[in-house]
Coordinates of C-alpha atoms and ligand atoms in Angstrom, one line a residue:
M223 CA 56.8 109.2 14.4
R224 CA 59.9 111.3 15.2
L225 CA 63.0 110.3 17.2
Y226 CA 66.2 112.2 18.3
D227 CA 69.3 111.2 16.2
T228 CA 72.7 111.4 17.8
L229 CA 74.4 111.7 14.5
T230 CA 72.8 115.0 13.4
R231 CA 71.8 115.9 17.1
S232 CA 68.2 116.7 16.0
V233 CA 64.9 115.1 16.3
L234 CA 64.2 113.5 12.9
P235 CA 61.2 111.5 11.3
L236 CA 61.4 107.8 11.6
F237 CA 60.8 106.0 8.5
A238 CA 61.4 102.8 6.4
S239 CA 63.8 103.8 3.7
D240 CA 62.7 100.9 1.6
G241 CA 59.1 101.9 2.1
K242 CA 58.3 98.5 3.7
R243 CA 59.9 97.7 7.0
L244 CA 61.8 99.9 9.5
R245 CA 65.2 97.8 9.8
F246 CA 66.9 98.5 13.1
Y247 CA 69.7 97.0 15.1
A248 CA 70.4 97.2 18.8
C249 CA 73.6 96.0 20.5
G250 CA 72.7 93.2 22.7
P251 CA 74.3 91.7 25.8
T252 CA 77.7 90.1 26.4
V253 CA 76.5 86.9 28.1
Y254 CA 79.1 86.4 30.9
G255 CA 76.7 86.9 33.9
P256 CA 73.0 88.2 34.6
A257 CA 72.1 91.3 32.8
H258 CA 71.3 94.1 35.3
I259 CA 68.6 96.8 35.4
G260 CA 70.7 99.2 33.8
N261 CA 71.1 96.9 30.6
F262 CA 67.2 96.2 30.9
R263 CA 66.6 100.0 31.0
T264 CA 68.2 100.2 27.7
F265 CA 66.5 97.0 26.4
S266 CA 63.2 98.1 27.5
L267 CA 63.4 101.5 25.8
V268 CA 64.4 99.7 22.6
D269 CA 61.4 97.4 23.3
V270 CA 59.2 100.6 23.3
L271 CA 60.8 101.7 20.2
R272 CA 60.0 98.2 18.7
R273 CA 56.4 98.4 19.8
T274 CA 55.6 101.9 19.1
S275 CA 56.9 101.8 15.6
E276 CA 54.7 98.8 14.9
V277 CA 51.7 100.8 16.2
A278 CA 52.9 103.8 13.9
G279 CA 52.7 101.4 11.1
L280 CA 56.5 101.1 10.3
N281 CA 56.5 97.4 10.4
P282 CA 59.8 97.0 12.4
F283 CA 62.3 94.3 11.5
Y284 CA 64.6 94.2 14.8
V285 CA 67.9 92.6 15.0
R286 CA 69.7 92.3 18.4
N287 CA 72.8 90.3 18.9
I288 CA 74.3 88.2 21.4
T289 CA 78.1 88.7 22.3
D290 CA 79.3 85.4 23.1
V291 CA 83.0 85.8 22.7
D292 CA 85.0 88.6 24.3
D293 CA 87.6 88.9 27.3
K294 CA 85.0 88.6 29.9
T295 CA 83.3 85.6 28.4
I296 CA 86.7 83.8 27.9
K297 CA 87.6 84.5 31.5
G298 CA 84.3 83.4 33.0
S299 CA 84.3 80.1 30.9
A300 CA 87.9 79.2 32.0
K301 CA 87.1 80.1 35.7
D302 CA 84.0 77.9 35.7
G303 CA 86.2 75.2 33.7
V304 CA 83.4 74.9 31.0
P305 CA 83.7 75.3 27.3
L306 CA 83.0 78.8 26.1
T307 CA 79.6 77.8 24.4
A308 CA 78.3 75.9 27.3
F309 CA 79.1 79.1 29.6
T310 CA 77.5 81.5 27.2
E311 CA 74.5 79.3 26.5
K312 CA 73.7 79.3 30.2
W313 CA 73.8 83.0 30.5
T314 CA 71.9 83.6 27.2
K315 CA 69.1 81.3 28.7
K316 CA 69.0 83.4 31.7
F317 CA 68.9 86.6 29.7
H318 CA 65.9 85.2 27.6
E319 CA 64.0 84.4 30.9
D320 CA 64.5 87.9 32.2
C321 CA 63.5 89.3 29.1
A322 CA 60.2 87.3 29.3
R323 CA 59.5 88.4 32.7
L324 CA 59.9 91.9 31.8
N325 CA 57.5 91.5 28.7
L326 CA 60.2 92.3 26.2
I327 CA 59.2 91.3 22.7
A328 CA 62.1 89.0 21.2
P329 CA 64.0 90.5 18.4
D330 CA 63.2 89.1 14.8
V331 CA 66.8 87.8 14.5
E332 CA 69.1 87.4 17.4
P333 CA 72.6 86.4 15.8
R334 CA 75.5 85.3 18.0
A335 CA 79.1 86.5 17.3
T336 CA 80.7 82.8 17.2
T337 CA 78.4 81.7 14.5
H338 CA 79.2 84.7 12.4
I339 CA 82.9 84.3 12.0
A340 CA 83.2 83.9 8.3
E341 CA 81.2 87.1 7.8
Q342 CA 83.5 89.0 10.1
V343 CA 86.6 87.6 8.7
A344 CA 85.4 88.8 5.2
I345 CA 85.2 92.4 6.4
V346 CA 88.7 92.3 7.9
E347 CA 90.1 91.0 4.5
K348 CA 88.2 93.8 2.6
L349 CA 89.6 96.4 4.9
L350 CA 93.1 95.0 4.6
A351 CA 92.7 95.0 0.7
K352 CA 91.3 98.6 0.6
G353 CA 94.1 100.0 3.0
Y354 CA 92.0 100.5 6.1
A355 CA 93.8 97.8 8.0
Y356 CA 97.1 96.5 8.8
V357 CA 98.9 93.8 10.8
G358 CA 100.5 95.0 14.0
G359 CA 103.5 94.2 15.9
D360 CA 101.7 91.5 17.8
G361 CA 100.3 89.7 14.7
S362 CA 96.6 91.2 15.3
V363 CA 94.9 93.1 12.5
Y364 CA 94.2 96.9 13.6
Y365 CA 91.7 99.4 11.9
K366 CA 93.8 102.4 10.6
V367 CA 91.7 105.2 12.1
A368 CA 93.6 107.9 10.2
A369 CA 92.5 106.3 6.8
F370 CA 88.9 107.0 7.4
K371 CA 88.2 110.7 7.1
D372 CA 84.8 110.7 8.8
Y373 CA 86.1 109.0 12.0
G374 CA 84.4 110.9 15.0
K375 CA 81.2 112.0 13.2
L376 CA 79.0 110.3 15.6
S377 CA 80.5 111.0 19.0
H378 CA 82.1 114.2 17.7
F379 CA 85.6 112.9 19.0
H380 CA 88.7 113.2 16.8
P381 CA 91.6 111.0 16.6
E382 CA 93.9 113.8 17.6
E383 CA 92.1 114.5 20.8
L384 CA 92.4 110.8 21.8
V385 CA 96.1 111.1 21.5
T386 CA 96.3 114.2 23.7
Q387 CA 93.9 112.6 26.3
E388 CA 95.9 109.4 26.3
T389 CA 99.0 111.0 26.6
N390 CA 98.1 113.3 29.3
S391 CA 96.4 110.5 31.3
A392 CA 99.5 108.0 31.1
G393 CA 101.9 110.9 31.2
K394 CA 103.3 109.4 27.9
A395 CA 102.1 107.2 25.1
N396 CA 101.8 103.5 26.2
A397 CA 104.7 101.7 24.9
A398 CA 102.9 98.5 24.2
D399 CA 100.3 100.5 22.1
E400 CA 103.2 102.1 20.2
Y401 CA 104.7 98.7 19.4
D402 CA 101.4 96.9 18.6
R403 CA 99.6 99.7 16.7
D404 CA 100.7 102.6 14.7
H405 CA 98.3 105.0 16.3
V406 CA 96.7 105.0 19.9
A407 CA 93.1 105.5 18.2
D408 CA 93.7 102.3 16.1
F409 CA 91.5 99.3 17.4
A410 CA 91.7 95.5 16.9
L411 CA 89.6 94.0 14.2
W412 CA 91.1 90.5 14.6
K413 CA 93.0 89.6 17.7
A414 CA 95.9 86.8 17.3
A415 CA 95.5 83.9 19.4
K416 CA 96.9 84.2 22.9
D417 CA 97.6 81.4 25.5
E418 CA 94.9 82.8 27.7
D419 CA 92.4 82.2 24.8
G420 CA 92.6 78.6 25.2
Q421 CA 90.7 76.8 22.6
V422 CA 88.8 79.9 21.7
R423 CA 90.3 80.5 18.2
W424 CA 89.4 80.3 14.5
E425 CA 91.2 80.7 11.2
G426 CA 91.0 84.3 10.5
P427 CA 91.8 86.7 7.9
K428 CA 95.1 86.0 5.6
D429 CA 97.9 87.9 6.5
P430 CA 98.8 89.8 3.3
A431 CA 102.5 89.3 3.8
S432 CA 102.5 85.5 4.2
G433 CA 99.0 84.7 2.6
T434 CA 98.4 82.5 5.7
P435 CA 95.3 82.8 7.9
I436 CA 95.9 84.5 11.3
I437 CA 94.6 82.3 14.1
G438 CA 92.7 84.2 16.5
R439 CA 89.4 85.9 17.4
P440 CA 87.3 88.7 16.4
G441 CA 87.5 92.2 18.1
W442 CA 84.2 93.2 19.7
H443 CA 83.2 95.8 17.4
L444 CA 83.4 93.7 14.4
E445 CA 80.4 91.4 15.1
C446 CA 77.8 94.2 14.9
S447 CA 79.1 95.4 11.5
A448 CA 79.0 91.9 10.2
M449 CA 75.6 90.8 11.5
S450 CA 73.8 94.0 10.9
A451 CA 74.8 93.8 7.2
K452 CA 73.7 90.2 6.8
Y453 CA 70.3 90.6 8.3
L454 CA 69.4 94.3 7.6
G455 CA 71.7 95.2 4.6
E456 CA 74.7 97.2 4.4
S457 CA 72.7 100.5 4.8
F458 CA 69.7 100.5 7.3
D459 CA 67.4 102.7 9.2
L460 CA 68.3 102.9 12.7
H461 CA 70.9 101.7 15.3
A462 CA 70.2 101.8 19.2
G463 CA 72.2 101.0 22.3
G464 CA 73.1 102.6 25.7
E465 CA 75.0 105.9 25.7
D466 CA 78.1 104.2 26.7
L467 CA 78.3 102.5 23.3
C468 CA 78.3 105.7 21.2
F469 CA 82.2 105.8 21.6
P470 CA 84.2 103.9 20.8
H471 CA 81.9 101.1 19.8
H472 CA 79.5 102.6 17.3
E473 CA 82.1 105.0 16.3
N474 CA 84.2 101.8 15.2
E475 CA 81.3 100.1 13.6
I476 CA 80.5 103.1 11.4
A477 CA 84.3 103.2 10.6
Q478 CA 84.3 99.4 9.7
S479 CA 81.2 99.3 7.9
E480 CA 81.5 102.5 5.8
A481 CA 85.2 101.8 4.8
A482 CA 84.4 98.2 3.7
N483 CA 81.1 98.6 1.9
G484 CA 81.4 102.3 0.5
V485 CA 77.8 103.2 1.6
P486 CA 76.5 105.0 4.7
F487 CA 75.8 102.6 7.4
A488 CA 72.9 103.4 10.0
R489 CA 70.9 106.4 9.1
H490 CA 69.6 107.2 12.5
W491 CA 71.1 106.6 16.1
M492 CA 69.4 106.3 19.3
H493 CA 71.2 106.4 22.6
C494 CA 69.5 105.5 26.0
V495 CA 71.2 107.4 28.9
H496 CA 72.5 105.2 31.6
L497 CA 70.5 104.9 34.8
L498 CA 71.6 105.4 38.3
A499 CA 70.6 103.2 41.3
E500 CA 69.9 104.7 44.7
G501 CA 71.4 108.0 43.1
K502 CA 74.8 106.3 42.2
K503 CA 76.4 104.6 39.4
M504 CA 75.7 100.8 40.0
S505 CA 78.5 98.9 41.5
K506 CA 78.8 95.7 43.4
S507 CA 80.7 97.3 46.3
L508 CA 78.0 100.1 46.9
G509 CA 75.2 97.4 47.2
N510 CA 73.4 99.2 44.6
F511 CA 73.8 96.7 41.7
Y512 CA 70.5 94.9 40.9
T513 CA 69.8 92.3 38.7
L514 CA 66.0 91.3 38.0
A515 CA 66.6 88.1 40.2
D516 CA 67.7 90.3 43.1
L517 CA 64.6 92.2 43.0
L518 CA 62.3 89.4 42.5
E519 CA 63.9 87.9 45.5
K520 CA 63.2 90.9 47.6
G521 CA 59.6 90.3 46.6
F522 CA 59.1 92.9 44.0
D523 CA 56.8 92.1 40.9
A524 CA 58.7 92.2 37.4
R525 CA 55.8 94.2 36.1
A526 CA 56.7 96.8 38.6
V527 CA 60.2 96.8 37.6
K528 CA 59.3 97.2 33.9
Y529 CA 57.0 100.1 34.7
L530 CA 59.8 102.0 36.5
L531 CA 62.3 101.4 33.8
V532 CA 60.1 103.0 31.1
S533 CA 58.8 105.6 33.3
V534 CA 61.5 108.2 32.5
H535 CA 62.3 109.5 29.0
Y536 CA 65.2 107.6 27.5
R537 CA 67.3 110.7 27.2
A538 CA 66.8 111.6 30.7
Q539 CA 68.4 110.0 33.8
L540 CA 66.5 107.5 35.7
N541 CA 67.2 107.1 39.3
F542 CA 66.2 103.7 40.2
T543 CA 65.5 103.2 43.8
L544 CA 64.0 100.2 46.0
D545 CA 61.2 102.7 47.2
S546 CA 60.4 103.8 43.6
V547 CA 59.8 100.1 42.8
K548 CA 57.3 100.1 45.6
G549 CA 55.6 103.1 44.2
A550 CA 55.6 101.4 40.7
E551 CA 53.9 98.3 42.2
S552 CA 50.9 100.3 43.5
A553 CA 50.8 102.2 40.2
M554 CA 50.2 99.0 38.4
R555 CA 47.8 97.8 41.0
R556 CA 46.0 101.0 40.5
L557 CA 46.1 100.4 36.6
D558 CA 44.5 97.0 37.1
K559 CA 41.5 98.5 39.0
A560 CA 41.2 101.2 36.2
V561 CA 41.2 98.5 33.7
N562 CA 38.6 96.6 35.5
A563 CA 36.3 99.8 35.8
L564 CA 36.6 100.5 32.1
C565 CA 36.0 96.8 31.2
A566 CA 32.8 97.0 33.4
K567 CA 31.7 100.1 31.7
A568 CA 32.2 98.6 28.3
G569 CA 30.5 95.4 29.1
V570 CA 33.9 93.7 28.1
D571 CA 35.2 90.7 29.8
R572 CA 38.5 91.1 31.3
A573 CA 39.8 88.1 29.8
A574 CA 38.7 89.6 26.4
F575 CA 40.6 92.6 27.1
E576 CA 43.8 90.5 27.9
G577 CA 43.3 88.1 25.0
D578 CA 42.5 88.5 21.3
A579 CA 38.7 88.9 21.6
L580 CA 39.3 92.9 21.9
P581 CA 41.5 94.0 19.3
R582 CA 43.9 96.8 20.0
A583 CA 42.8 100.2 18.5
S584 CA 44.7 101.4 15.5
A585 CA 46.7 104.7 15.8
E586 CA 44.1 106.4 13.8
E587 CA 41.2 105.0 16.4
V588 CA 43.4 106.1 19.2
A589 CA 43.4 109.7 17.9
K590 CA 39.7 109.8 18.4
T591 CA 39.9 108.9 22.1
S592 CA 41.0 110.6 25.4
F593 CA 44.3 108.4 25.1
A594 CA 45.2 110.3 21.9
P595 CA 47.9 112.6 23.8
A596 CA 49.4 109.5 25.3
L597 CA 50.1 108.0 21.8
D598 CA 51.4 111.5 20.4
S599 CA 53.8 111.5 23.2
L600 CA 55.3 108.3 22.2
F601 CA 55.3 109.1 18.6
D602 CA 57.3 112.4 19.8
D603 CA 60.7 111.2 20.5
L604 CA 59.2 108.3 22.5
N605 CA 58.4 110.5 25.5
T606 CA 57.2 107.5 27.9
A607 CA 57.2 110.0 30.9
A608 CA 54.7 112.2 29.0
A609 CA 52.7 109.3 27.7
L610 CA 52.3 107.8 31.0
G611 CA 51.3 111.1 32.4
A612 CA 48.6 111.5 29.8
M613 CA 47.6 108.0 30.1
W614 CA 46.8 108.4 34.0
E615 CA 45.1 111.6 33.0
A616 CA 42.6 110.0 30.5
L617 CA 42.0 107.3 33.1
K618 CA 40.6 109.8 35.6
N619 CA 38.2 111.1 33.2
E620 CA 34.7 109.8 33.3
K621 CA 33.8 107.9 30.1
S622 CA 30.4 107.6 28.7
A623 CA 29.0 103.9 28.2
A624 CA 28.8 104.7 24.4
D625 CA 32.7 105.4 24.1
A626 CA 33.9 103.0 26.7
K627 CA 34.6 100.2 24.4
A628 CA 36.6 102.4 22.0
E629 CA 38.4 103.8 25.0
L630 CA 39.2 100.4 26.3
A631 CA 40.7 99.5 22.9
A632 CA 42.9 102.6 22.9
L633 CA 44.1 102.0 26.4
K634 CA 45.1 98.5 25.1
T635 CA 47.2 100.0 22.4
I636 CA 48.9 102.4 24.9
L637 CA 49.8 99.5 27.3
Y638 CA 51.1 97.5 24.3
A639 CA 53.1 100.3 23.0
L640 CA 54.8 100.8 26.4
G641 CA 54.9 97.1 27.0
I642 CA 53.6 97.7 30.7
Q643 CA 51.2 95.1 32.4
P644 CA 48.9 95.9 35.4
I645 CA 49.4 93.8 38.5
P646 CA 46.1 92.3 39.8
A647 CA 44.8 94.7 42.3
K648 CA 43.1 92.1 44.7
D649 CA 45.1 90.8 47.4
E650 CA 46.3 87.6 45.8
A651 CA 46.0 84.4 47.9
P652 CA 49.2 83.2 48.7
A653 CA 49.7 79.8 47.0
S654 CA 49.6 78.0 50.2
D655 CA 46.1 79.3 51.1
I656 CA 44.6 77.9 48.2
P657 CA 42.9 74.6 48.7
E658 CA 44.5 71.7 46.6
E659 CA 41.0 70.8 44.9
V660 CA 40.6 74.5 43.9
K661 CA 44.1 74.5 42.4
A662 CA 43.4 71.2 40.6
L663 CA 40.3 72.7 39.0
A664 CA 41.9 75.9 38.1
E665 CA 44.6 73.9 36.3
A666 CA 42.1 71.6 34.6
R667 CA 40.1 74.8 33.4
W668 CA 43.3 76.3 32.1
E669 CA 44.2 73.0 30.1
A670 CA 40.6 73.0 28.8
K671 CA 41.0 76.4 27.6
K672 CA 44.1 75.9 26.0
A673 CA 42.6 72.9 24.2
K674 CA 39.9 75.5 23.2
D675 CA 37.3 73.1 24.9
W676 CA 35.3 76.2 26.0
A677 CA 32.1 74.2 27.5
K678 CA 34.3 72.2 29.7
A679 CA 36.3 75.3 30.7
D680 CA 33.1 77.1 31.4
T681 CA 31.8 74.3 33.5
L682 CA 35.0 74.2 35.6
R683 CA 34.9 78.1 36.1
K684 CA 31.4 77.7 37.4
E685 CA 32.5 74.9 39.8
L686 CA 35.3 77.4 41.0
T687 CA 32.8 80.1 41.5
A688 CA 30.6 77.6 43.6
K689 CA 33.3 77.0 45.8
G690 CA 33.9 80.8 46.3
W691 CA 36.9 81.4 44.0
T692 CA 37.3 83.6 40.9
I693 CA 39.8 82.8 38.3
L694 CA 41.6 85.8 36.5
D695 CA 43.1 84.9 33.2
R696 CA 46.5 86.5 32.4
K697 CA 48.2 86.1 29.2
D698 CA 50.2 83.1 30.1
G699 CA 48.3 81.7 33.1
F700 CA 45.8 82.6 35.8
D701 CA 45.5 84.2 39.3
L702 CA 43.1 82.8 41.8
K703 CA 41.1 85.2 44.0
K704 CA 38.9 84.4 47.1
N705 CA 35.5 85.9 46.6
Ligands
AMP843 P1 76.5 95.0 27.7 O1 76.1 93.7 28.0 O2 77.6 95.6 28.7 O3 77.2 95.0 26.4 O4 75.3 96.1 27.8 C1 74.1 95.7 27.2 C2 73.4 97.1 26.9 O5 73.1 97.9 28.3 C3 74.2 98.2 26.1 O6 73.2 98.8 25.3 C4 74.6 99.2 27.3 O7 74.9 100.4 26.6 C5 73.5 99.1 28.2 N1 73.7 99.6 29.6 C6 74.9 99.2 30.2 N2 74.8 99.8 31.5 C7 73.8 100.6 31.5 C8 73.1 101.6 32.6 N3 73.6 101.6 33.7 N4 71.8 102.1 32.1 C9 71.5 101.9 31.0 N5 72.0 101.1 30.0 C10 73.2 100.4 30.2
ZN844 ZN1 77.2 96.7 18.7

């Protein structure tokens, strides 16, 4: 499997440097409100990376953080009049619900900034001791960018350019910055407590001058350096995020980690290009700022949203429009029909295809089927657009009965790698049209199935059939269809 690397600006092989697991980190959400579809474009593509690297046999170990302390979370909790933890907990829960609806596999570890303060303080103390940090005029600790010779290696920006940019845009260097920091490019590692932070404060690194801990909170960049090292090691295989994070966030992560630890940080960097909505940058005032909840409310299916989000290569710009979600919905219904047709040809029950009864084909097995080009495209810099094109092409081709089962298992692998799910093609009966007794029978059958009481489940299914209803199993529930 190969993937573009922002650091070297070339497509490089992806591999587990310890020979066991592909250790990778993605910057997670700041939990102060609902994540928007732009955030989910990045998280969905990272999910495709997670899934595809598993299919490639790289045995991924995936860490994604939760930013639960920063200016926005503090402001939001103060506005709602609730403690910071209650506030961020609410939005973390909503984020997880959206992730589940979008069929995103949970990371192996999902650490939160506020429960890793000690690890962050330790980095600041190391940087102070090594001369990469200093206490500024406002009592906060700053990173001394000039001390780190590799600063700018990821984004190809240099501190000197930043001075020029800042001086040009503001007319002159900002006076407050001059007072607090030695250089405009220097960034806060630890922010001294301010009144507006309320109770959000911890004992921080010791001030080298007085030996007393500085009360305050971590700067935003610090958490990712601390938590990636804790769960993945000081050097690890890959770091991912949206393109806006490349500078300054990721540049600062590199500066902090490499100066503190003296070893290379992430070896390989993946950045997802930001999406546009209705042709423009998303903004609340333009009315093109969509959350998943907004789209569900408009009657769209999360499975269509997911298909659309992964349909464009992560290094190309996706223009997300409501019309294209409609198109995605009909594509996912077409996919459902194609899966049913292939199931019928292979003599495989649809429930077996959805469940564990039909295992996914291995990469080697896929290579022997008509879905080989789809997997090849994913292995080649995660080209989801080409993979989907190849998948539709393969579905068009007539399969022989002898090959159908292997083809079906291969299709299952492709759908798994992309994390997409068909939408039942039949016209689903609105819940209100289903008679109560039918609903009750279907519920009872689902319970029996969950309890692995196959005989009872079978009997109940037959009763449903006799009443003119078909039950279609999904992974997490069922749909009812009138015959
Ligand atoms: P945040 O919660 O703002 O820290 O963002 C979470 C993730 O979403 C980061 O990786 C961002 O780079 C990414 N992101 C933010 N806006 C967009 C967008 N319009 N398109 C794609 N990714 C985005
Ligand atoms: Zn980060």
